[in-house]
Short mmCIF file of C-alpha atoms in Angstrom, two decimals:
data_model
loop_
_atom_site.label_atom_id
_atom_site.label_comp_id
_atom_site.label_asym_id
_atom_site.label_seq_id
_atom_site.Cartn_x
_atom_site.Cartn_y
_atom_site.Cartn_z
CA UNK A 216 -7.59 1.83 33.17
CA UNK A 217 -9.04 3.60 36.20
CA UNK A 218 -10.81 6.91 35.52
CA UNK A 219 -9.40 10.10 36.99
CA UNK A 220 -11.59 11.98 39.48
CA UNK A 221 -12.44 14.56 36.81
CA UNK A 222 -13.40 11.86 34.30
CA UNK A 223 -15.48 10.09 36.94
CA UNK A 224 -17.40 13.19 37.99
CA UNK A 225 -17.90 14.43 34.41
CA UNK A 226 -19.36 11.04 33.47
CA UNK A 227 -21.79 11.41 36.38
CA UNK A 228 -22.70 14.94 35.20
CA UNK A 229 -23.47 13.41 31.79
CA UNK A 230 -25.78 10.90 33.47
CA UNK A 231 -27.44 13.62 35.59
CA UNK A 232 -28.31 15.57 32.41
CA UNK A 233 -30.48 12.66 31.23
CA UNK A 234 -33.11 13.87 33.76
CA UNK A 235 -33.36 17.25 32.01
CA UNK A 236 -36.59 18.13 30.25
CA UNK A 237 -35.25 21.19 28.42
CA UNK A 238 -36.12 21.13 24.72
CA UNK A 239 -33.08 23.22 23.73
CA UNK A 240 -30.16 21.83 25.70
CA UNK A 241 -29.77 19.13 28.36
CA UNK A 242 -27.32 20.07 31.10
CA UNK A 243 -26.16 18.19 34.19
CA UNK A 244 -24.17 19.48 37.15
CA UNK A 245 -22.80 18.24 40.43
CA UNK A 246 -21.00 19.85 43.32
CA UNK A 247 -18.14 17.92 44.87
CA UNK A 248 -16.14 18.44 48.08
CA UNK A 249 -13.27 16.18 49.11
CA UNK A 250 -14.08 13.84 46.19
CA UNK A 251 -17.64 13.35 47.49
CA UNK A 252 -20.78 14.44 45.64
CA UNK A 253 -22.76 16.83 47.82
CA UNK A 254 -25.43 17.87 45.31
CA UNK A 255 -26.64 17.35 41.75
CA UNK A 256 -28.83 19.36 39.40
CA UNK A 257 -30.20 19.36 35.88
CA UNK A 258 -32.09 21.99 33.93
CA UNK A 259 -35.86 22.02 34.15
CA UNK A 260 -38.75 24.00 35.65
CA UNK A 261 -39.23 24.43 39.40
CA UNK A 262 -40.76 21.46 41.23
CA UNK A 263 -44.45 21.04 40.49
CA UNK A 264 -44.42 23.37 37.47
CA UNK A 265 -45.30 22.15 33.97
CA UNK A 266 -42.43 21.35 31.63
CA UNK A 267 -42.16 23.11 28.25
CA UNK A 268 -42.99 19.88 26.43
CA UNK A 269 -46.29 19.76 28.38
CA UNK A 270 -47.08 23.32 27.27
CA UNK A 271 -46.50 22.80 23.56
CA UNK A 272 -42.89 23.89 23.28
CA UNK A 273 -40.13 26.20 24.36
CA UNK A 274 -41.16 29.86 24.65
CA UNK A 275 -37.65 31.07 23.77
CA UNK A 276 -37.67 28.87 20.65
CA UNK A 277 -41.06 30.26 19.65
CA UNK A 278 -39.63 33.79 19.94
CA UNK A 279 -36.42 32.79 18.08
CA UNK A 280 -34.24 33.93 20.98
CA UNK A 281 -30.56 33.10 20.30
CA UNK A 282 -28.68 30.83 22.66
CA UNK A 283 -27.16 32.73 25.59
CA UNK A 284 -29.75 35.53 25.54
CA UNK A 285 -32.95 36.46 27.42
CA UNK A 286 -32.63 33.83 30.17
CA UNK A 287 -35.50 35.47 32.06
CA UNK A 288 -37.95 34.16 29.45
CA UNK A 289 -37.06 30.54 30.20
CA UNK A 290 -39.27 28.73 32.69
CA UNK A 291 -36.43 26.38 33.67
CA UNK A 292 -33.73 26.65 36.26
CA UNK A 293 -30.25 25.85 35.04
CA UNK A 294 -28.45 22.73 36.24
CA UNK A 295 -25.93 24.77 38.24
CA UNK A 296 -28.75 26.70 39.93
CA UNK A 297 -30.55 23.49 40.84
CA UNK A 298 -27.37 21.95 42.30
CA UNK A 299 -26.75 25.04 44.45
CA UNK A 300 -30.41 25.23 45.51
CA UNK A 301 -30.51 21.54 46.45
CA UNK A 302 -27.42 21.95 48.62
CA UNK A 303 -29.05 24.94 50.35
CA UNK A 304 -32.37 23.12 50.77
CA UNK A 305 -30.68 20.29 52.64
CA UNK A 306 -28.23 22.47 54.59
CA UNK A 307 -25.04 21.39 52.82
CA UNK A 308 -22.31 24.00 52.45
CA UNK A 309 -20.90 24.54 48.96
CA UNK A 310 -17.99 26.64 50.29
CA UNK A 311 -14.75 25.52 48.64
CA UNK A 312 -16.50 23.02 46.38
CA UNK A 313 -15.90 22.09 42.77
CA UNK A 314 -18.71 22.30 40.23
CA UNK A 315 -18.70 19.74 37.42
CA UNK A 316 -21.06 20.76 34.64
CA UNK A 317 -21.67 19.54 31.10
CA UNK A 318 -21.75 23.11 29.71
CA UNK A 319 -19.97 26.35 30.53
CA UNK A 320 -22.07 28.44 32.95
CA UNK A 321 -24.06 31.50 31.87
CA UNK A 322 -23.82 34.91 33.56
CA UNK A 323 -26.73 34.22 35.94
CA UNK A 324 -25.16 30.95 37.08
CA UNK A 325 -21.76 32.65 37.32
CA UNK A 326 -23.14 35.04 39.93
CA UNK A 327 -24.61 32.17 41.93
CA UNK A 328 -21.39 30.15 41.70
CA UNK A 329 -19.36 33.09 43.01
CA UNK A 330 -21.66 33.78 45.95
CA UNK A 331 -22.03 30.08 46.82
CA UNK A 332 -18.29 29.85 47.54
CA UNK A 333 -17.52 27.32 44.80
CA UNK A 334 -13.83 27.69 43.91
CA UNK A 335 -13.44 25.60 40.76
CA UNK A 336 -15.63 24.85 37.73
CA UNK A 337 -14.87 21.99 35.38
CA UNK A 338 -17.09 22.22 32.31
CA UNK A 339 -17.59 20.26 29.12
CA UNK A 340 -19.17 22.20 26.28
CA UNK A 341 -18.65 25.91 25.56
CA UNK A 342 -21.53 28.37 25.88
CA UNK A 343 -21.83 31.77 24.15
CA UNK A 344 -21.41 33.96 27.22
CA UNK A 345 -18.03 35.71 27.42
CA UNK A 346 -19.26 37.97 30.24
CA UNK A 347 -19.81 34.92 32.44
CA UNK A 348 -16.27 33.67 31.87
CA UNK A 349 -14.84 37.11 32.62
CA UNK A 350 -16.87 37.44 35.82
CA UNK A 351 -15.84 33.99 37.02
CA UNK A 352 -12.15 34.55 36.32
CA UNK A 353 -12.34 38.06 37.86
CA UNK A 354 -13.69 36.35 41.00
CA UNK A 355 -10.71 33.98 40.95
CA UNK A 356 -12.84 30.94 40.19
CA UNK A 357 -10.66 28.35 38.50
CA UNK A 358 -12.26 27.57 35.11
CA UNK A 359 -11.15 24.29 33.56
CA UNK A 360 -12.49 23.09 30.22
CA UNK A 361 -12.87 19.31 30.20
CA UNK A 362 -12.03 17.67 26.92
CA UNK A 363 -13.14 14.05 26.63
CA UNK A 364 -10.42 13.57 24.02
CA UNK A 365 -7.78 14.18 26.71
CA UNK A 366 -8.62 10.97 28.59
#
């Protein structure tokens, strides 16, 4: 049976996350317009910066920071951030796009998603950040949980 567009793009997001070097959670994202991928991103440090595994571990883990808190301590960019940044770097508009992401966005990513003009987010796994969900829905971003069991 042929995959739906959402299934197709979520499978690609799952593949994109295999490039992640995060020691806590691997996340993949892609931005799509008119059923065409315009950008991808995964979580990891900025280009040319050492990865946590090269530095002996995750700083947030060492400090026992709970998931969803103290994002500023992380040396990595989130997958959503990297997808938006890559589109900007190469001059591709994200206005009206759909973001496919393996995990629900955090509050920092929510702000970037809103200002980038993305109109819909299809996400796989939940994330402990109710404020992000409220902000995204307040901004009229369509939030769609993707359940692989619904295929």
